[in-house]
PDB file of C-alpha atoms and ligand atoms in Angstrom:
ATOM      1  CA  UNK U  43      -0.424   0.339  -0.142  1.00 76.00           C
ATOM      2  CA  UNK U  44       1.055   3.465  -0.767  1.00 87.00           C
ATOM      3  CA  UNK U  45       1.492   6.022   2.152  1.00 94.00           C
ATOM      4  CA  UNK U  46      -2.481   5.476   3.381  1.00 97.00           C
ATOM      5  CA  UNK U  47      -5.474   8.446   3.869  1.00 98.00           C
ATOM      6  CA  UNK U  48      -7.387   7.985   6.296  1.00 98.00           C
ATOM      7  CA  UNK U  49     -10.331  11.098   6.811  1.00 98.00           C
ATOM      8  CA  UNK U  50     -12.878  11.274   8.977  1.00 98.00           C
ATOM      9  CA  UNK U  51     -16.286  12.788   7.607  1.00 98.00           C
ATOM     10  CA  UNK U  52     -17.958  14.315  10.532  1.00 98.00           C
ATOM     11  CA  UNK U  53     -21.273  15.108   8.538  1.00 98.00           C
ATOM     12  CA  UNK U  54     -23.463  17.079  10.281  1.00 98.00           C
ATOM     13  CA  UNK U  55     -22.753  16.395  13.800  1.00 98.00           C
ATOM     14  CA  UNK U  56     -21.025  17.873  16.689  1.00 98.00           C
ATOM     15  CA  UNK U  57     -21.015  21.230  18.083  1.00 98.00           C
ATOM     16  CA  UNK U  58     -18.011  23.733  18.338  1.00 98.00           C
ATOM     17  CA  UNK U  59     -16.700  22.753  21.605  1.00 98.00           C
ATOM     18  CA  UNK U  60     -16.868  19.078  20.754  1.00 98.00           C
ATOM     19  CA  UNK U  61     -15.017  19.986  17.415  1.00 98.00           C
ATOM     20  CA  UNK U  62     -12.245  21.585  18.783  1.00 98.00           C
ATOM     21  CA  UNK U  63     -11.910  19.063  21.350  1.00 98.00           C
ATOM     22  CA  UNK U  64     -12.066  15.833  18.989  1.00 98.00           C
ATOM     23  CA  UNK U  65      -9.881  17.849  16.776  1.00 98.00           C
ATOM     24  CA  UNK U  66      -6.961  18.381  19.328  1.00 98.00           C
ATOM     25  CA  UNK U  67      -7.328  14.791  20.323  1.00 98.00           C
ATOM     26  CA  UNK U  68      -6.672  13.376  16.884  1.00 98.00           C
ATOM     27  CA  UNK U  69      -3.838  16.135  16.353  1.00 98.00           C
ATOM     28  CA  UNK U  70      -2.481  15.215  19.423  1.00 97.00           C
ATOM     29  CA  UNK U  71      -2.109  11.705  18.846  1.00 97.00           C
ATOM     30  CA  UNK U  72      -1.432  11.426  15.427  1.00 96.00           C
ATOM     31  CA  UNK U  73       2.249  11.717  15.843  1.00 95.00           C
ATOM     32  CA  UNK U  74       2.641   8.303  16.757  1.00 95.00           C
ATOM     33  CA  UNK U  75       1.559   6.998  13.229  1.00 96.00           C
ATOM     34  CA  UNK U  76       3.550   8.967  10.943  1.00 94.00           C
ATOM     35  CA  UNK U  77       3.452   7.401   8.028  1.00 95.00           C
ATOM     36  CA  UNK U  78      -0.670   7.354   7.530  1.00 98.00           C
ATOM     37  CA  UNK U  79      -1.896  10.932   6.410  1.00 98.00           C
ATOM     38  CA  UNK U  80      -4.417  11.870   8.235  1.00 98.00           C
ATOM     39  CA  UNK U  81      -7.846  14.601   7.385  1.00 98.00           C
ATOM     40  CA  UNK U  82     -10.707  15.663   9.602  1.00 98.00           C
ATOM     41  CA  UNK U  83     -13.701  17.094   7.304  1.00 99.00           C
ATOM     42  CA  UNK U  84     -15.784  19.519   9.742  1.00 98.00           C
ATOM     43  CA  UNK U  85     -19.040  20.845   9.259  1.00 98.00           C
ATOM     44  CA  UNK U  86     -18.483  23.721   7.615  1.00 98.00           C
ATOM     45  CA  UNK U  87     -19.194  26.502  10.125  1.00 98.00           C
ATOM     46  CA  UNK U  88     -16.504  24.756  12.359  1.00 98.00           C
ATOM     47  CA  UNK U  89     -13.655  24.362   9.307  1.00 98.00           C
ATOM     48  CA  UNK U  90     -12.117  27.477  10.686  1.00 98.00           C
ATOM     49  CA  UNK U  91     -11.635  26.979  13.976  1.00 98.00           C
ATOM     50  CA  UNK U  92     -10.783  22.907  13.661  1.00 98.00           C
ATOM     51  CA  UNK U  93      -8.006  24.683  10.876  1.00 98.00           C
ATOM     52  CA  UNK U  94      -6.231  26.518  13.339  1.00 98.00           C
ATOM     53  CA  UNK U  95      -6.175  23.854  16.312  1.00 98.00           C
ATOM     54  CA  UNK U  96      -4.643  20.948  13.463  1.00 98.00           C
ATOM     55  CA  UNK U  97      -2.086  24.539  12.330  1.00 96.00           C
ATOM     56  CA  UNK U  98       1.212  22.852  13.089  1.00 93.00           C
ATOM     57  CA  UNK U  99       0.185  19.523  13.386  1.00 96.00           C
ATOM     58  CA  UNK U 100       0.179  16.297  10.621  1.00 96.00           C
ATOM     59  CA  UNK U 101      -3.356  16.203  10.299  1.00 98.00           C
ATOM     60  CA  UNK U 102      -4.745  17.968   7.082  1.00 98.00           C
ATOM     61  CA  UNK U 103      -8.388  19.786   7.105  1.00 98.00           C
ATOM     62  CA  UNK U 104     -11.336  18.893   4.730  1.00 98.00           C
ATOM     63  CA  UNK U 105     -14.365  20.677   3.589  1.00 98.00           C
ATOM     64  CA  UNK U 106     -17.400  17.945   2.973  1.00 98.00           C
ATOM     65  CA  UNK U 107     -18.331  20.302  -0.263  1.00 98.00           C
ATOM     66  CA  UNK U 108     -17.893  23.461  -2.229  1.00 98.00           C
ATOM     67  CA  UNK U 109     -19.981  24.833  -5.379  1.00 98.00           C
ATOM     68  CA  UNK U 110     -18.002  25.343  -8.398  1.00 98.00           C
ATOM     69  CA  UNK U 111     -17.897  28.752  -9.013  1.00 98.00           C
ATOM     70  CA  UNK U 112     -15.558  31.017  -6.865  1.00 96.00           C
ATOM     71  CA  UNK U 113     -17.868  33.454  -5.961  1.00 97.00           C
ATOM     72  CA  UNK U 114     -21.323  35.006  -6.567  1.00 97.00           C
ATOM     73  CA  UNK U 115     -24.702  34.944  -6.155  1.00 98.00           C
ATOM     74  CA  UNK U 116     -25.122  31.452  -4.994  1.00 97.00           C
ATOM     75  CA  UNK U 117     -26.660  31.628  -1.200  1.00 98.00           C
ATOM     76  CA  UNK U 118     -26.026  29.099   0.892  1.00 96.00           C
ATOM     77  CA  UNK U 119     -23.269  27.964  -1.023  1.00 97.00           C
ATOM     78  CA  UNK U 120     -19.477  27.536   0.033  1.00 98.00           C
ATOM     79  CA  UNK U 121     -16.668  28.141  -2.890  1.00 98.00           C
ATOM     80  CA  UNK U 122     -13.376  26.496  -3.268  1.00 98.00           C
ATOM     81  CA  UNK U 123     -11.147  29.068  -2.788  1.00 98.00           C
ATOM     82  CA  UNK U 124     -13.254  30.329   0.315  1.00 98.00           C
ATOM     83  CA  UNK U 125     -12.098  26.125   1.851  1.00 98.00           C
ATOM     84  CA  UNK U 126      -8.462  27.222   0.751  1.00 98.00           C
ATOM     85  CA  UNK U 127      -8.597  30.314   2.592  1.00 98.00           C
ATOM     86  CA  UNK U 128      -9.270  28.837   5.771  1.00 98.00           C
ATOM     87  CA  UNK U 129      -6.699  26.140   5.496  1.00 98.00           C
ATOM     88  CA  UNK U 130      -8.242  23.487   3.847  1.00 98.00           C
ATOM     89  CA  UNK U 131      -6.555  20.618   1.921  1.00 98.00           C
ATOM     90  CA  UNK U 132      -9.229  18.338   0.538  1.00 98.00           C
ATOM     91  CA  UNK U 133     -12.353  18.670  -0.060  1.00 98.00           C
ATOM     92  CA  UNK U 134     -15.554  15.679  -0.108  1.00 98.00           C
ATOM     93  CA  UNK U 135     -17.349  15.886  -3.362  1.00 98.00           C
ATOM     94  CA  UNK U 136     -20.151  13.918  -4.640  1.00 98.00           C
ATOM     95  CA  UNK U 137     -20.887  12.079  -1.553  1.00 98.00           C
ATOM     96  CA  UNK U 138     -23.953   9.807  -2.248  1.00 97.00           C
ATOM     97  CA  UNK U 139     -25.379  11.769   0.631  1.00 97.00           C
ATOM     98  CA  UNK U 140     -24.981  14.812  -1.512  1.00 97.00           C
ATOM     99  CA  UNK U 141     -26.062  12.839  -4.550  1.00 96.00           C
ATOM    100  CA  UNK U 142     -29.132  11.226  -3.213  1.00 95.00           C
ATOM    101  CA  UNK U 143     -30.576  13.900  -0.888  1.00 96.00           C
ATOM    102  CA  UNK U 144     -28.960  17.386  -3.199  1.00 96.00           C
ATOM    103  CA  UNK U 145     -29.699  15.860  -6.441  1.00 97.00           C
ATOM    104  CA  UNK U 146     -25.869  16.180  -7.307  1.00 98.00           C
ATOM    105  CA  UNK U 147     -25.020  14.883 -10.836  1.00 98.00           C
ATOM    106  CA  UNK U 148     -22.223  13.070 -12.294  1.00 98.00           C
ATOM    107  CA  UNK U 149     -21.689  16.293 -13.999  1.00 98.00           C
ATOM    108  CA  UNK U 150     -22.144  18.954 -11.164  1.00 98.00           C
ATOM    109  CA  UNK U 151     -19.603  16.075  -9.459  1.00 98.00           C
ATOM    110  CA  UNK U 152     -17.458  17.026 -12.517  1.00 98.00           C
ATOM    111  CA  UNK U 153     -17.607  21.036 -12.488  1.00 98.00           C
ATOM    112  CA  UNK U 154     -17.053  20.700  -8.493  1.00 98.00           C
ATOM    113  CA  UNK U 155     -14.270  18.753  -9.227  1.00 98.00           C
ATOM    114  CA  UNK U 156     -12.682  20.975 -11.401  1.00 98.00           C
ATOM    115  CA  UNK U 157     -12.999  24.088  -9.736  1.00 98.00           C
ATOM    116  CA  UNK U 158     -11.680  22.204  -6.755  1.00 98.00           C
ATOM    117  CA  UNK U 159      -8.607  21.710  -8.270  1.00 98.00           C
ATOM    118  CA  UNK U 160      -7.888  24.886 -10.262  1.00 98.00           C
ATOM    119  CA  UNK U 161      -8.049  26.218  -6.391  1.00 98.00           C
ATOM    120  CA  UNK U 162      -5.884  23.719  -5.250  1.00 98.00           C
ATOM    121  CA  UNK U 163      -7.918  21.743  -3.544  1.00 98.00           C
ATOM    122  CA  UNK U 164      -7.381  17.781  -3.811  1.00 98.00           C
ATOM    123  CA  UNK U 165     -10.635  16.276  -3.980  1.00 98.00           C
ATOM    124  CA  UNK U 166     -11.898  13.834  -2.728  1.00 99.00           C
ATOM    125  CA  UNK U 167     -14.657  11.763  -5.309  1.00 98.00           C
ATOM    126  CA  UNK U 168     -17.154   9.844  -4.064  1.00 98.00           C
ATOM    127  CA  UNK U 169     -18.494   6.689  -6.148  1.00 98.00           C
ATOM    128  CA  UNK U 170     -20.759   3.896  -5.168  1.00 98.00           C
ATOM    129  CA  UNK U 171     -23.569   2.180  -6.122  1.00 97.00           C
ATOM    130  CA  UNK U 172     -27.073   1.909  -4.152  1.00 96.00           C
ATOM    131  CA  UNK U 173     -28.376  -2.052  -2.773  1.00 95.00           C
ATOM    132  CA  UNK U 174     -31.172  -2.482  -5.667  1.00 95.00           C
ATOM    133  CA  UNK U 175     -27.892  -1.553  -8.187  1.00 96.00           C
ATOM    134  CA  UNK U 176     -25.514  -4.406  -6.709  1.00 96.00           C
ATOM    135  CA  UNK U 177     -28.500  -6.257  -6.562  1.00 94.00           C
ATOM    136  CA  UNK U 178     -28.988  -6.524 -10.134  1.00 96.00           C
ATOM    137  CA  UNK U 179     -25.492  -6.714 -11.298  1.00 97.00           C
ATOM    138  CA  UNK U 180     -25.204  -3.270 -12.292  1.00 98.00           C
ATOM    139  CA  UNK U 181     -22.182  -2.571  -9.796  1.00 98.00           C
ATOM    140  CA  UNK U 182     -19.385  -2.544 -12.353  1.00 98.00           C
ATOM    141  CA  UNK U 183     -22.000  -0.438 -14.785  1.00 98.00           C
ATOM    142  CA  UNK U 184     -22.292   1.972 -11.898  1.00 98.00           C
ATOM    143  CA  UNK U 185     -18.996   2.260 -11.266  1.00 98.00           C
ATOM    144  CA  UNK U 186     -17.825   2.868 -14.752  1.00 98.00           C
ATOM    145  CA  UNK U 187     -20.326   5.591 -15.564  1.00 98.00           C
ATOM    146  CA  UNK U 188     -19.639   7.604 -12.001  1.00 98.00           C
ATOM    147  CA  UNK U 189     -16.530   7.647 -12.666  1.00 98.00           C
ATOM    148  CA  UNK U 190     -16.185   8.657 -16.562  1.00 98.00           C
ATOM    149  CA  UNK U 191     -18.592  12.212 -15.944  1.00 98.00           C
ATOM    150  CA  UNK U 192     -17.547  12.488 -12.513  1.00 98.00           C
ATOM    151  CA  UNK U 193     -14.198  13.101 -13.860  1.00 98.00           C
ATOM    152  CA  UNK U 194     -14.851  13.652 -16.919  1.00 98.00           C
ATOM    153  CA  UNK U 195     -11.524  15.480 -18.626  1.00 98.00           C
ATOM    154  CA  UNK U 196      -9.245  15.890 -16.290  1.00 98.00           C
ATOM    155  CA  UNK U 197      -5.761  15.984 -17.427  1.00 98.00           C
ATOM    156  CA  UNK U 198      -2.911  13.555 -16.151  1.00 97.00           C
ATOM    157  CA  UNK U 199      -1.611  15.945 -13.649  1.00 97.00           C
ATOM    158  CA  UNK U 200      -4.973  16.295 -12.126  1.00 98.00           C
ATOM    159  CA  UNK U 201      -5.858  13.007 -11.989  1.00 98.00           C
ATOM    160  CA  UNK U 202      -3.007  12.728  -9.638  1.00 98.00           C
ATOM    161  CA  UNK U 203      -4.647  15.120  -7.062  1.00 98.00           C
ATOM    162  CA  UNK U 204      -7.322  13.454  -6.989  1.00 98.00           C
ATOM    163  CA  UNK U 205      -8.354  10.619  -4.243  1.00 98.00           C
ATOM    164  CA  UNK U 206     -11.075   8.115  -5.214  1.00 98.00           C
ATOM    165  CA  UNK U 207     -13.684   6.303  -2.230  1.00 98.00           C
ATOM    166  CA  UNK U 208     -15.314   3.727  -3.375  1.00 98.00           C
ATOM    167  CA  UNK U 209     -18.535   3.940  -0.914  1.00 98.00           C
ATOM    168  CA  UNK U 210     -21.166   1.725  -1.142  1.00 97.00           C
ATOM    169  CA  UNK U 211     -24.714   3.352  -0.505  1.00 96.00           C
ATOM    170  CA  UNK U 212     -25.894   0.438   1.305  1.00 95.00           C
ATOM    171  CA  UNK U 213     -23.093   0.263   3.702  1.00 95.00           C
ATOM    172  CA  UNK U 214     -22.497   3.974   4.564  1.00 93.00           C
ATOM    173  CA  UNK U 215     -24.162   4.901   8.497  1.00 88.00           C
ATOM    174  CA  UNK U 216     -25.711   0.888   8.360  1.00 90.00           C
ATOM    175  CA  UNK U 217     -22.822  -0.553  10.479  1.00 86.00           C
ATOM    176  CA  UNK U 218     -22.996  -3.265   7.215  1.00 88.00           C
ATOM    177  CA  UNK U 219     -19.160  -3.035   6.014  1.00 90.00           C
ATOM    178  CA  UNK U 220     -18.465  -4.555   2.683  1.00 91.00           C
ATOM    179  CA  UNK U 221     -16.774  -7.565   2.230  1.00 96.00           C
ATOM    180  CA  UNK U 222     -13.114  -7.105   1.902  1.00 97.00           C
ATOM    181  CA  UNK U 223     -13.396  -9.093  -1.456  1.00 97.00           C
ATOM    182  CA  UNK U 224     -16.534  -7.034  -2.551  1.00 97.00           C
ATOM    183  CA  UNK U 225     -14.381  -3.813  -1.556  1.00 98.00           C
ATOM    184  CA  UNK U 226     -11.198  -4.865  -3.394  1.00 98.00           C
ATOM    185  CA  UNK U 227     -13.176  -5.468  -6.437  1.00 98.00           C
ATOM    186  CA  UNK U 228     -14.298  -2.520  -6.947  1.00 98.00           C
ATOM    187  CA  UNK U 229     -11.329  -1.146  -6.362  1.00 98.00           C
ATOM    188  CA  UNK U 230      -9.224  -3.516  -8.890  1.00 98.00           C
ATOM    189  CA  UNK U 231     -11.496  -2.091 -10.943  1.00 98.00           C
ATOM    190  CA  UNK U 232     -10.915   1.890 -10.502  1.00 98.00           C
ATOM    191  CA  UNK U 233      -7.216   0.887 -10.911  1.00 98.00           C
ATOM    192  CA  UNK U 234      -8.377  -0.717 -14.298  1.00 98.00           C
ATOM    193  CA  UNK U 235     -10.218   2.430 -15.404  1.00 98.00           C
ATOM    194  CA  UNK U 236      -7.718   4.843 -14.098  1.00 98.00           C
ATOM    195  CA  UNK U 237      -4.500   2.395 -16.085  1.00 98.00           C
ATOM    196  CA  UNK U 238      -6.528   2.106 -19.386  1.00 98.00           C
ATOM    197  CA  UNK U 239      -8.049   6.148 -19.089  1.00 98.00           C
ATOM    198  CA  UNK U 240      -4.274   7.371 -18.057  1.00 98.00           C
ATOM    199  CA  UNK U 241      -0.977   4.912 -17.625  1.00 98.00           C
ATOM    200  CA  UNK U 242      -0.104   2.498 -14.914  1.00 98.00           C
ATOM    201  CA  UNK U 243       2.018   5.288 -13.265  1.00 97.00           C
ATOM    202  CA  UNK U 244      -0.847   7.512 -12.586  1.00 98.00           C
ATOM    203  CA  UNK U 245      -3.281   4.789 -11.834  1.00 98.00           C
ATOM    204  CA  UNK U 246      -0.636   3.201  -9.351  1.00 97.00           C
ATOM    205  CA  UNK U 247      -0.405   6.974  -7.624  1.00 97.00           C
ATOM    206  CA  UNK U 248      -3.918   7.970  -7.376  1.00 98.00           C
ATOM    207  CA  UNK U 249      -5.262   7.366  -3.820  1.00 98.00           C
ATOM    208  CA  UNK U 250      -8.147   4.894  -3.852  1.00 98.00           C
ATOM    209  CA  UNK U 251     -10.241   4.957  -0.061  1.00 98.00           C
ATOM    210  CA  UNK U 252     -12.835   2.461   0.912  1.00 98.00           C
ATOM    211  CA  UNK U 253     -16.014   4.359   3.210  1.00 97.00           C
ATOM    212  CA  UNK U 254     -18.747   2.683   4.493  1.00 97.00           C
ATOM    213  CA  UNK U 255     -18.457   1.423   8.278  1.00 95.00           C
ATOM    214  CA  UNK U 256     -15.304   1.387   8.290  1.00 97.00           C
ATOM    215  CA  UNK U 257     -14.639   0.773  12.325  1.00 97.00           C
ATOM    216  CA  UNK U 258     -11.393  -0.396  14.077  1.00 97.00           C
ATOM    217  CA  UNK U 259     -12.827  -4.342  14.143  1.00 97.00           C
ATOM    218  CA  UNK U 260     -13.077  -4.363  10.353  1.00 97.00           C
ATOM    219  CA  UNK U 261      -9.778  -1.544   9.074  1.00 98.00           C
ATOM    220  CA  UNK U 262      -7.073  -4.037   9.320  1.00 97.00           C
ATOM    221  CA  UNK U 263      -8.663  -6.317   6.830  1.00 97.00           C
ATOM    222  CA  UNK U 264     -10.156  -3.714   4.413  1.00 97.00           C
ATOM    223  CA  UNK U 265      -7.007  -1.787   4.495  1.00 97.00           C
ATOM    224  CA  UNK U 266      -4.874  -5.251   3.890  1.00 97.00           C
ATOM    225  CA  UNK U 267      -6.413  -5.388   0.312  1.00 97.00           C
ATOM    226  CA  UNK U 268      -3.963  -4.361  -2.082  1.00 97.00           C
ATOM    227  CA  UNK U 269      -5.505  -2.017  -4.123  1.00 98.00           C
ATOM    228  CA  UNK U 270      -7.589  -0.377  -0.461  1.00 98.00           C
ATOM    229  CA  UNK U 271      -5.251   2.415   0.206  1.00 98.00           C
ATOM    230  CA  UNK U 272      -7.270   4.312   3.117  1.00 98.00           C
ATOM    231  CA  UNK U 273     -10.515   4.861   4.301  1.00 98.00           C
ATOM    232  CA  UNK U 274     -13.343   7.399   4.290  1.00 98.00           C
ATOM    233  CA  UNK U 275     -14.749   7.040   8.107  1.00 98.00           C
ATOM    234  CA  UNK U 276     -18.009   8.706   9.398  1.00 98.00           C
ATOM    235  CA  UNK U 277     -19.269   7.620  12.449  1.00 97.00           C
ATOM    236  CA  UNK U 278     -16.535   5.614  13.936  1.00 98.00           C
ATOM    237  CA  UNK U 279     -14.488   9.321  13.342  1.00 98.00           C
ATOM    238  CA  UNK U 280     -16.830  11.141  15.831  1.00 98.00           C
ATOM    239  CA  UNK U 281     -14.921   9.689  18.660  1.00 98.00           C
ATOM    240  CA  UNK U 282     -11.228  10.051  18.709  1.00 98.00           C
ATOM    241  CA  UNK U 283      -9.958   6.388  20.142  1.00 98.00           C
ATOM    242  CA  UNK U 284     -12.231   4.726  17.533  1.00 98.00           C
ATOM    243  CA  UNK U 285     -10.553   6.957  14.606  1.00 98.00           C
ATOM    244  CA  UNK U 286      -7.607   7.297  16.013  1.00 98.00           C
ATOM    245  CA  UNK U 287      -7.422   2.790  16.060  1.00 98.00           C
ATOM    246  CA  UNK U 288      -8.170   3.169  12.526  1.00 98.00           C
ATOM    247  CA  UNK U 289      -5.826   5.560  11.847  1.00 98.00           C
ATOM    248  CA  UNK U 290      -3.021   3.006  14.067  1.00 98.00           C
ATOM    249  CA  UNK U 291      -4.838  -0.240  11.874  1.00 97.00           C
ATOM    250  CA  UNK U 292      -3.205   1.747   8.526  1.00 98.00           C
ATOM    251  CA  UNK U 293      -0.191   2.411  10.248  1.00 96.00           C
ATOM    252  CA  UNK U 294       0.255  -1.911  10.958  1.00 95.00           C
ATOM    253  CA  UNK U 295      -1.097  -3.108   7.693  1.00 95.00           C
ATOM    254  CA  UNK U 296       1.419  -0.818   6.023  1.00 92.00           C
ATOM    255  CA  UNK U 297       4.423  -2.072   8.248  1.00 90.00           C
ATOM    256  CA  UNK U 298       3.889  -5.572   7.504  1.00 90.00           C
ATOM    257  CA  UNK U 299       3.949  -5.241   3.996  1.00 85.00           C
TER     258      UNK U 299
HETATM  259  P1  PGA D 156     -20.104   5.695   8.111  1.00 62.77           P
HETATM  260  O1  PGA D 156     -19.723   6.672   6.582  1.00 62.77           O
HETATM  261  O2  PGA D 156     -18.475   5.076   8.495  1.00 62.77           O
HETATM  262  O3  PGA D 156     -20.919   6.379   8.788  1.00 62.77           O
HETATM  263  O4  PGA D 156     -20.471   4.528   6.856  1.00 62.77           O
HETATM  264  C1  PGA D 156     -18.870   6.815   5.750  1.00 62.77           C
HETATM  265  C2  PGA D 156     -19.153   8.111   5.026  1.00 62.77           C
HETATM  266  O5  PGA D 156     -20.357   8.363   4.701  1.00 62.77           O
HETATM  267  O6  PGA D 156     -17.950   8.733   4.289  1.00 62.77           O
END
């Protein structure tokens, strides 16, 4: 595995004090596992204060969404340059909750990915099938379509800045994790799609995270899969000890290789 990326997606959780406390705990202890790249994605309203807590720590800051324009009359939206301004390195884009509840399409995600890259952010682009799609045998087709649409027209330099996150919708927040084999199958497909569109070196350089009910108990097995380069963690990232145990698991897997 290349240097793994373990990112916490806090979603719409925590208050200001809880956000500061959790970030401080993670920042303080992440130094024990320097082999792992760690990032936290708090709610937008806490980005600034969490960014201050993470300053001078090895933990990176990420947003959970951004618009495709850099400024203008878009009430309630945040631009990628604003995220950069408060210290973000990453931004999650195309999360299934945004696709499902806010009508984000591959085309919109693609515009956001391009704008984020232009602003100097590294997008974490989420892809994944629903339970119905999996049961109907459409997983590969869905992944191929999301890959083609969300990542359309990116140069070789740009795709290298992108992190992919395979997040089967049926595994998100359900406690129903994909088996390591199910995860590896899709990760290998994503690697192949990268290889076919770009080249072998680029395919190997791109980080592909798994997300969906990652917990301290199942992290090592998932991260041991050849094409799983990290984890995007929701629920388990809200408790410092759980999240740090996932970071520790990523470190241990890397050490074993
Ligand atoms: P979960 O969420 O770990 O709570 O399943 C993962 C995600 O949505 O990124």
